[in-house]
Amino acid sequence: MIEPVDNTLDSSDWTHTEDNEIVSAHDFCLALCLARLSQYLTLHSPPAGAVMDIKQLKFLIALEQTRHFGQAAARCHITQPTLSMRLRNLEDELDLVLVTRGQRFEGFTEAGERVLAWARTLLAAHDGLFAEAAACRGQLVGNLRLGLVPLSSFNPVTYIQGLSRSFPELKYSLSSLSSDQIIEGLGNNQLDLGVCYLDHVNPSYFEFFEIGETRVGLLYDNRHFHFDGTQMSWEDAAELPLGMLSNGMHYRKSIDLSFRSRGLDPQPILESDSTYQLLQAIHEGFCCAIMPLDSGLEEPIEHLAFIELPDASVLAPLGLVMRKTEPRSAIAEKCFAEARTLFSRTD
């Protein structure tokens, strides 16, 4: 992990020039950005003679994400020979073999895995610097990388619509991941924020807050099923043909607990690790499924409807999570703070 950098500048050093002229807040923020970059490069300067650039690190990470030379090259908008050449240049500069090559990509060496961790950190610092400079100009420019657990009561579209009103130049990357993957992604700077279950979140390393009660209901197609009233008992739900997420997933464990606590043991007619496949099966009338209310799942598909299942058992609350330690981008900090405001309005 990168050592924390002391970003403190005494006010006597920046509020006045030698001519006693007050320095603007914009100039001070720019000076702070440059100071951070200078200190970071001092702590992590490359060997003498190295000429690596940020693109080489981007190519390395693209290869990690795609596990395929051709796909990595396409993602970076270059040819495969160019990608291979730049990665070999990086290996030469570091005097290390990073990639195990055969007829095709086979994986990363142990040294390659360690360099990848640094590459992610350096790219996060690079992107964070530009985001910080934009924030000093009163802007928030860049890409918010948000990880989300599948089938939560959190609707990301509502959140990013609220962010877009405050930060119109911001772009978004959404990834569906497990809670453990989100925590890992936040820790190695692959994510800015995460929406996950809070039972395994260490408050020493992460800031977080709960984002509301998890309520669930039975999602069904009203052309194939009809139910009276606004609520259904868990006993009645257990008698229906049910589709569920695969065993082992956090949301599935909560649903199983809700049934077991009532002495019920329904046998699903369909199991899948894909929400999309469950929605397809529901739409065709093959099954119903227990899904989070307020998730917006029924809105894009005609004929889908919810009926509430009260008093669901929840293994852990859902929360928005951000890493505490540096490097942490202005995008993460601003969007985390904005989320607190947005969710306080909806409580």
CSV table of C-alpha atoms in Angstrom, one decimal:
chain,number,residue,atom,x,y,z
A,1,MET,CA,0.0,0.0,0.0
A,2,ILE,CA,1.2,3.5,-0.8
A,3,GLU,CA,2.4,5.5,2.2
A,4,PRO,CA,0.2,8.5,3.1
A,5,VAL,CA,1.5,11.7,1.7
A,6,ASP,CA,1.4,14.8,3.9
A,7,ASN,CA,-0.7,17.3,2.0
A,8,THR,CA,-0.7,20.0,4.7
A,9,LEU,CA,0.5,23.4,3.6
A,10,ASP,CA,0.7,26.1,6.3
A,11,SER,CA,-1.5,29.1,5.5
A,12,SER,CA,1.5,31.4,6.0
A,13,ASP,CA,3.1,29.7,3.0
A,14,TRP,CA,0.3,30.4,0.6
A,15,THR,CA,-2.1,33.2,1.5
A,16,HIS,CA,0.3,36.0,0.6
A,17,THR,CA,3.2,36.5,-1.8
A,18,GLU,CA,6.3,38.5,-1.1
A,19,ASP,CA,4.4,41.6,-2.2
A,20,ASN,CA,1.7,40.7,0.3
A,21,GLU,CA,-0.7,39.9,-2.6
A,22,ILE,CA,-3.4,37.4,-1.6
A,23,VAL,CA,-3.2,34.1,-3.6
A,24,SER,CA,-6.6,32.9,-5.1
A,25,ALA,CA,-8.2,29.7,-3.9
A,26,HIS,CA,-7.8,28.4,-7.5
A,27,ASP,CA,-4.0,28.9,-7.4
A,28,PHE,CA,-3.8,27.4,-4.0
A,29,CYS,CA,-5.7,24.3,-5.1
A,30,LEU,CA,-3.5,24.0,-8.2
A,31,ALA,CA,-0.4,24.3,-6.0
A,32,LEU,CA,-1.8,21.5,-3.7
A,33,CYS,CA,-2.3,19.2,-6.7
A,34,LEU,CA,1.2,19.8,-7.9
A,35,ALA,CA,2.6,19.3,-4.4
A,36,ARG,CA,0.8,16.0,-4.2
A,37,LEU,CA,2.1,14.8,-7.5
A,38,SER,CA,5.7,15.9,-6.6
A,39,GLN,CA,5.6,14.1,-3.3
A,40,TYR,CA,4.2,11.0,-4.8
A,41,LEU,CA,6.8,10.9,-7.6
A,42,THR,CA,9.5,11.5,-5.1
A,43,LEU,CA,8.4,8.5,-3.0
A,44,HIS,CA,7.9,6.3,-6.0
A,45,SER,CA,10.3,7.4,-8.6
A,46,PRO,CA,11.3,4.9,-11.3
A,47,PRO,CA,14.9,3.6,-11.8
A,48,ALA,CA,17.3,5.9,-13.7
A,49,GLY,CA,16.9,5.6,-17.4
A,50,ALA,CA,13.3,4.3,-17.3
A,51,VAL,CA,11.0,5.9,-19.8
A,52,MET,CA,7.7,4.1,-19.1
A,53,ASP,CA,4.6,6.1,-19.7
A,54,ILE,CA,1.0,5.8,-18.4
A,55,LYS,CA,-0.2,4.1,-21.6
A,56,GLN,CA,2.0,1.1,-21.0
A,57,LEU,CA,0.2,0.6,-17.6
A,58,LYS,CA,-3.2,1.0,-19.3
A,59,PHE,CA,-2.2,-1.7,-21.8
A,60,LEU,CA,-1.2,-4.0,-18.9
A,61,ILE,CA,-4.5,-3.5,-17.1
A,62,ALA,CA,-6.5,-4.0,-20.3
A,63,LEU,CA,-4.7,-7.3,-20.7
A,64,GLU,CA,-5.6,-8.3,-17.2
A,65,GLN,CA,-9.3,-7.4,-17.8
A,66,THR,CA,-9.7,-9.2,-21.1
A,67,ARG,CA,-7.2,-12.0,-20.7
A,68,HIS,CA,-6.7,-11.8,-24.4
A,69,PHE,CA,-4.1,-9.9,-26.5
A,70,GLY,CA,-6.4,-9.1,-29.4
A,71,GLN,CA,-9.3,-7.9,-27.1
A,72,ALA,CA,-6.9,-5.9,-25.0
A,73,ALA,CA,-5.5,-4.2,-28.1
A,74,ALA,CA,-9.1,-3.5,-29.4
A,75,ARG,CA,-10.1,-2.0,-26.1
A,76,CYS,CA,-7.0,0.3,-26.3
A,77,HIS,CA,-7.7,1.2,-29.9
A,78,ILE,CA,-4.3,-0.1,-31.1
A,79,THR,CA,-3.1,-3.1,-33.1
A,80,GLN,CA,-2.1,-6.3,-31.4
A,81,PRO,CA,1.5,-6.1,-32.5
A,82,THR,CA,1.7,-2.6,-31.0
A,83,LEU,CA,0.3,-3.8,-27.7
A,84,SER,CA,2.8,-6.7,-27.6
A,85,MET,CA,5.7,-4.4,-28.4
A,86,ARG,CA,4.7,-1.9,-25.7
A,87,LEU,CA,4.3,-4.6,-23.1
A,88,ARG,CA,7.7,-6.0,-24.0
A,89,ASN,CA,9.2,-2.5,-23.7
A,90,LEU,CA,7.7,-2.3,-20.2
A,91,GLU,CA,9.3,-5.7,-19.3
A,92,ASP,CA,12.6,-4.5,-20.6
A,93,GLU,CA,12.5,-1.3,-18.6
A,94,LEU,CA,11.6,-3.2,-15.4
A,95,ASP,CA,14.0,-6.1,-16.2
A,96,LEU,CA,11.2,-8.5,-15.4
A,97,VAL,CA,9.0,-11.0,-17.3
A,98,LEU,CA,5.4,-9.9,-16.5
A,99,VAL,CA,3.3,-12.0,-18.9
A,100,THR,CA,3.4,-15.8,-19.5
A,101,ARG,CA,3.1,-16.3,-23.2
A,102,GLY,CA,2.4,-19.4,-25.3
A,103,GLN,CA,0.3,-19.6,-28.5
A,104,ARG,CA,-2.0,-17.2,-26.6
A,105,PHE,CA,-2.1,-15.3,-23.3
A,106,GLU,CA,-1.6,-17.7,-20.4
A,107,GLY,CA,-1.5,-15.4,-17.4
A,108,PHE,CA,0.8,-13.2,-15.4
A,109,THR,CA,3.9,-14.2,-13.6
A,110,GLU,CA,4.2,-13.6,-9.9
A,111,ALA,CA,6.2,-10.4,-10.7
A,112,GLY,CA,3.5,-9.4,-13.1
A,113,GLU,CA,0.8,-9.7,-10.5
A,114,ARG,CA,2.8,-7.4,-8.2
A,115,VAL,CA,3.4,-4.9,-10.9
A,116,LEU,CA,-0.3,-5.0,-11.8
A,117,ALA,CA,-1.1,-3.9,-8.2
A,118,TRP,CA,1.2,-0.9,-8.6
A,119,ALA,CA,-0.2,-0.1,-12.1
A,120,ARG,CA,-3.7,0.1,-10.7
A,121,THR,CA,-2.5,2.4,-7.9
A,122,LEU,CA,-0.5,4.6,-10.3
A,123,LEU,CA,-3.4,4.9,-12.7
A,124,ALA,CA,-5.8,5.8,-9.9
A,125,ALA,CA,-3.3,8.5,-8.7
A,126,HIS,CA,-3.0,9.8,-12.3
A,127,ASP,CA,-6.8,10.0,-12.8
A,128,GLY,CA,-7.2,11.4,-9.3
A,129,LEU,CA,-4.8,14.2,-10.0
A,130,PHE,CA,-6.8,15.4,-13.0
A,131,ALA,CA,-10.1,15.0,-11.1
A,132,GLU,CA,-8.6,17.0,-8.2
A,133,ALA,CA,-7.5,19.7,-10.6
A,134,ALA,CA,-10.9,19.8,-12.1
A,135,ALA,CA,-12.5,20.0,-8.7
A,136,CYS,CA,-10.2,23.0,-7.9
A,137,ARG,CA,-11.8,24.7,-10.9
A,138,GLY,CA,-15.2,24.0,-9.5
A,139,GLN,CA,-15.8,21.0,-11.9
A,140,LEU,CA,-16.1,17.3,-11.4
A,141,VAL,CA,-14.8,15.6,-14.6
A,142,GLY,CA,-14.0,11.9,-15.1
A,143,ASN,CA,-15.5,8.5,-14.6
A,144,LEU,CA,-17.2,7.2,-11.4
A,145,ARG,CA,-16.5,3.5,-11.1
A,146,LEU,CA,-19.3,2.0,-9.0
A,147,GLY,CA,-19.5,-1.6,-7.9
A,148,LEU,CA,-22.9,-3.1,-7.0
A,149,VAL,CA,-24.1,-6.4,-5.5
A,150,PRO,CA,-26.8,-8.0,-7.7
A,151,LEU,CA,-30.4,-7.9,-6.6
A,152,SER,CA,-30.2,-5.2,-3.9
A,153,SER,CA,-32.9,-2.7,-3.0
A,154,PHE,CA,-30.6,0.0,-4.4
A,155,ASN,CA,-31.5,1.5,-7.8
A,156,PRO,CA,-28.3,2.9,-9.3
A,157,VAL,CA,-30.1,4.8,-12.0
A,158,THR,CA,-31.9,7.0,-9.4
A,159,TYR,CA,-28.5,7.7,-7.8
A,160,ILE,CA,-26.6,8.6,-11.0
A,161,GLN,CA,-29.5,10.8,-12.2
A,162,GLY,CA,-29.1,12.7,-8.9
A,163,LEU,CA,-25.3,12.9,-9.4
A,164,SER,CA,-25.7,14.1,-13.0
A,165,ARG,CA,-27.8,17.0,-12.0
A,166,SER,CA,-25.0,18.2,-9.7
A,167,PHE,CA,-22.1,17.0,-11.9
A,168,PRO,CA,-23.2,17.1,-15.5
A,169,GLU,CA,-19.7,16.3,-16.9
A,170,LEU,CA,-19.3,13.1,-14.9
A,171,LYS,CA,-19.5,9.6,-16.6
A,172,TYR,CA,-20.2,6.3,-15.0
A,173,SER,CA,-19.0,2.7,-15.1
A,174,LEU,CA,-21.3,0.2,-13.3
A,175,SER,CA,-20.1,-3.4,-12.4
A,176,SER,CA,-22.1,-6.2,-10.9
A,177,LEU,CA,-19.9,-7.9,-8.2
A,178,SER,CA,-20.1,-9.8,-5.0
A,179,SER,CA,-19.5,-7.9,-1.7
A,180,ASP,CA,-16.0,-9.4,-1.4
A,181,GLN,CA,-15.1,-8.4,-4.9
A,182,ILE,CA,-16.3,-4.9,-4.2
A,183,ILE,CA,-14.2,-4.6,-1.1
A,184,GLU,CA,-11.2,-5.9,-3.0
A,185,GLY,CA,-11.9,-3.5,-5.9
A,186,LEU,CA,-12.0,-0.5,-3.5
A,187,GLY,CA,-8.9,-1.6,-1.7
A,188,ASN,CA,-6.8,-1.8,-4.9
A,189,ASN,CA,-8.4,1.3,-6.6
A,190,GLN,CA,-10.3,-0.5,-9.3
A,191,LEU,CA,-13.5,1.0,-7.9
A,192,ASP,CA,-14.3,4.5,-6.5
A,193,LEU,CA,-17.5,3.5,-4.5
A,194,GLY,CA,-19.3,0.3,-3.8
A,195,VAL,CA,-22.8,-0.7,-2.8
A,196,CYS,CA,-22.5,-3.9,-0.8
A,197,TYR,CA,-23.5,-5.7,2.3
A,198,LEU,CA,-21.8,-4.3,5.4
A,199,ASP,CA,-21.1,-7.5,7.4
A,200,HIS,CA,-17.5,-7.8,6.1
A,201,VAL,CA,-16.6,-4.1,5.8
A,202,ASN,CA,-13.8,-3.1,8.2
A,203,PRO,CA,-14.5,0.5,9.5
A,204,SER,CA,-10.7,0.9,10.0
A,205,TYR,CA,-10.2,1.0,6.2
A,206,PHE,CA,-13.5,2.1,4.8
A,207,GLU,CA,-16.1,4.8,5.3
A,208,PHE,CA,-19.7,3.7,4.8
A,209,PHE,CA,-23.3,4.4,5.6
A,210,GLU,CA,-26.5,2.4,5.3
A,211,ILE,CA,-28.7,3.2,2.4
A,212,GLY,CA,-32.1,2.0,3.6
A,213,GLU,CA,-34.1,-1.0,4.6
A,214,THR,CA,-34.2,-4.0,2.3
A,215,ARG,CA,-37.8,-4.8,1.4
A,216,VAL,CA,-38.7,-7.7,-0.9
A,217,GLY,CA,-41.7,-8.8,-2.9
A,218,LEU,CA,-42.8,-11.4,-5.4
A,219,LEU,CA,-42.1,-10.4,-9.0
A,220,TYR,CA,-44.5,-12.0,-11.5
A,221,ASP,CA,-46.0,-11.5,-14.9
A,222,ASN,CA,-49.7,-10.5,-14.6
A,223,ARG,CA,-50.6,-12.3,-17.8
A,224,HIS,CA,-49.8,-15.6,-16.1
A,225,PHE,CA,-50.4,-15.1,-12.4
A,226,HIS,CA,-53.0,-13.0,-10.5
A,227,PHE,CA,-52.9,-12.2,-6.8
A,228,ASP,CA,-55.3,-10.1,-4.7
A,229,GLY,CA,-54.3,-7.5,-2.1
A,230,THR,CA,-51.0,-5.7,-1.6
A,231,GLN,CA,-49.1,-8.3,0.4
A,232,MET,CA,-48.5,-12.1,0.2
A,233,SER,CA,-47.5,-14.4,3.0
A,234,TRP,CA,-44.3,-16.4,2.8
A,235,GLU,CA,-46.3,-19.6,3.2
A,236,ASP,CA,-48.3,-18.8,0.0
A,237,ALA,CA,-45.1,-17.8,-1.9
A,238,ALA,CA,-43.5,-21.2,-1.0
A,239,GLU,CA,-46.3,-22.9,-2.9
A,240,LEU,CA,-45.5,-21.1,-6.2
A,241,PRO,CA,-43.0,-22.1,-8.9
A,242,LEU,CA,-40.1,-20.0,-7.9
A,243,GLY,CA,-36.9,-18.9,-9.6
A,244,MET,CA,-34.0,-18.0,-7.4
A,245,LEU,CA,-30.4,-16.9,-7.5
A,246,SER,CA,-27.8,-19.6,-7.2
A,247,ASN,CA,-26.9,-21.0,-3.8
A,248,GLY,CA,-24.1,-19.2,-2.1
A,249,MET,CA,-25.0,-15.7,-3.2
A,250,HIS,CA,-25.7,-13.3,-0.4
A,251,TYR,CA,-29.2,-12.3,-1.5
A,252,ARG,CA,-30.2,-16.0,-1.9
A,253,LYS,CA,-29.0,-16.7,1.7
A,254,SER,CA,-31.3,-14.0,3.0
A,255,ILE,CA,-34.3,-15.4,1.1
A,256,ASP,CA,-33.5,-18.9,2.4
A,257,LEU,CA,-33.3,-17.6,5.9
A,258,SER,CA,-36.7,-15.8,5.5
A,259,PHE,CA,-38.3,-19.2,4.6
A,260,ARG,CA,-36.4,-21.3,7.2
A,261,SER,CA,-37.4,-19.0,10.0
A,262,ARG,CA,-41.0,-19.8,9.2
A,263,GLY,CA,-40.4,-23.5,8.9
A,264,LEU,CA,-40.6,-23.5,5.1
A,265,ASP,CA,-38.3,-25.2,2.6
A,266,PRO,CA,-39.4,-24.4,-1.0
A,267,GLN,CA,-37.7,-26.1,-3.9
A,268,PRO,CA,-37.0,-23.6,-6.7
A,269,ILE,CA,-38.0,-24.7,-10.2
A,270,LEU,CA,-35.1,-22.6,-11.6
A,271,GLU,CA,-31.8,-21.4,-10.2
A,272,SER,CA,-29.4,-18.9,-12.0
A,273,ASP,CA,-26.6,-16.6,-11.2
A,274,SER,CA,-28.0,-14.2,-13.8
A,275,THR,CA,-30.8,-11.7,-12.9
A,276,TYR,CA,-31.4,-11.3,-16.7
A,277,GLN,CA,-32.2,-15.0,-17.1
A,278,LEU,CA,-34.6,-14.9,-14.1
A,279,LEU,CA,-36.4,-11.9,-15.6
A,280,GLN,CA,-36.7,-13.8,-18.9
A,281,ALA,CA,-38.2,-16.8,-17.1
A,282,ILE,CA,-40.7,-14.6,-15.2
A,283,HIS,CA,-41.7,-12.7,-18.3
A,284,GLU,CA,-42.5,-16.1,-20.0
A,285,GLY,CA,-44.6,-17.2,-17.1
A,286,PHE,CA,-42.3,-20.1,-16.2
A,287,CYS,CA,-41.8,-18.9,-12.6
A,288,CYS,CA,-42.1,-16.0,-10.1
A,289,ALA,CA,-39.1,-14.7,-8.1
A,290,ILE,CA,-38.5,-12.9,-4.8
A,291,MET,CA,-36.8,-9.7,-5.7
A,292,PRO,CA,-36.0,-6.4,-3.9
A,293,LEU,CA,-38.7,-3.8,-3.9
A,294,ASP,CA,-37.7,-0.3,-5.0
A,295,SER,CA,-35.1,-1.8,-7.4
A,296,GLY,CA,-36.9,-0.8,-10.5
A,297,LEU,CA,-36.6,-4.3,-12.0
A,298,GLU,CA,-40.3,-4.3,-13.2
A,299,GLU,CA,-40.3,-0.9,-14.8
A,300,PRO,CA,-38.6,-1.7,-18.2
A,301,ILE,CA,-40.7,-4.8,-18.9
A,302,GLU,CA,-44.4,-4.7,-19.7
A,303,HIS,CA,-46.7,-6.9,-17.5
A,304,LEU,CA,-44.3,-7.4,-14.6
A,305,ALA,CA,-45.7,-6.5,-11.2
A,306,PHE,CA,-44.7,-6.8,-7.5
A,307,ILE,CA,-46.6,-7.9,-4.4
A,308,GLU,CA,-44.9,-7.3,-1.1
A,309,LEU,CA,-43.6,-10.1,1.2
A,310,PRO,CA,-43.4,-8.5,4.6
A,311,ASP,CA,-40.8,-9.0,7.3
A,312,ALA,CA,-38.0,-10.4,5.3
A,313,SER,CA,-34.9,-11.6,7.2
A,314,VAL,CA,-31.8,-9.7,6.2
A,315,LEU,CA,-28.3,-11.1,7.0
A,316,ALA,CA,-26.6,-7.7,6.8
A,317,PRO,CA,-27.6,-4.1,5.9
A,318,LEU,CA,-26.8,-2.6,2.5
A,319,GLY,CA,-24.5,0.4,2.4
A,320,LEU,CA,-22.4,2.7,0.2
A,321,VAL,CA,-18.7,2.2,0.8
A,322,MET,CA,-15.6,4.3,0.1
A,323,ARG,CA,-12.0,3.6,1.1
A,324,LYS,CA,-10.5,5.8,3.8
A,325,THR,CA,-6.8,5.7,2.8
A,326,GLU,CA,-5.0,7.6,0.1
A,327,PRO,CA,-5.0,7.7,-2.9
A,328,ARG,CA,-8.6,8.6,-3.0
A,329,SER,CA,-10.0,10.6,-5.8
A,330,ALA,CA,-12.0,13.8,-5.7
A,331,ILE,CA,-14.7,12.0,-7.7
A,332,ALA,CA,-15.1,9.3,-4.9
A,333,GLU,CA,-15.2,12.0,-2.2
A,334,LYS,CA,-17.7,14.3,-3.9
A,335,CYS,CA,-20.0,11.5,-5.0
A,336,PHE,CA,-19.9,9.9,-1.6
A,337,ALA,CA,-20.8,13.2,0.0
A,338,GLU,CA,-23.6,13.8,-2.5
A,339,ALA,CA,-25.0,10.4,-1.9
A,340,ARG,CA,-25.4,11.2,1.8
A,341,THR,CA,-27.4,14.3,0.8
A,342,LEU,CA,-29.5,12.4,-1.8
A,343,PHE,CA,-30.4,9.6,0.6
A,344,SER,CA,-31.2,11.9,3.5
A,345,ARG,CA,-33.9,13.5,1.3
A,346,THR,CA,-35.5,10.2,0.6
A,347,ASP,CA,-35.6,8.9,4.2
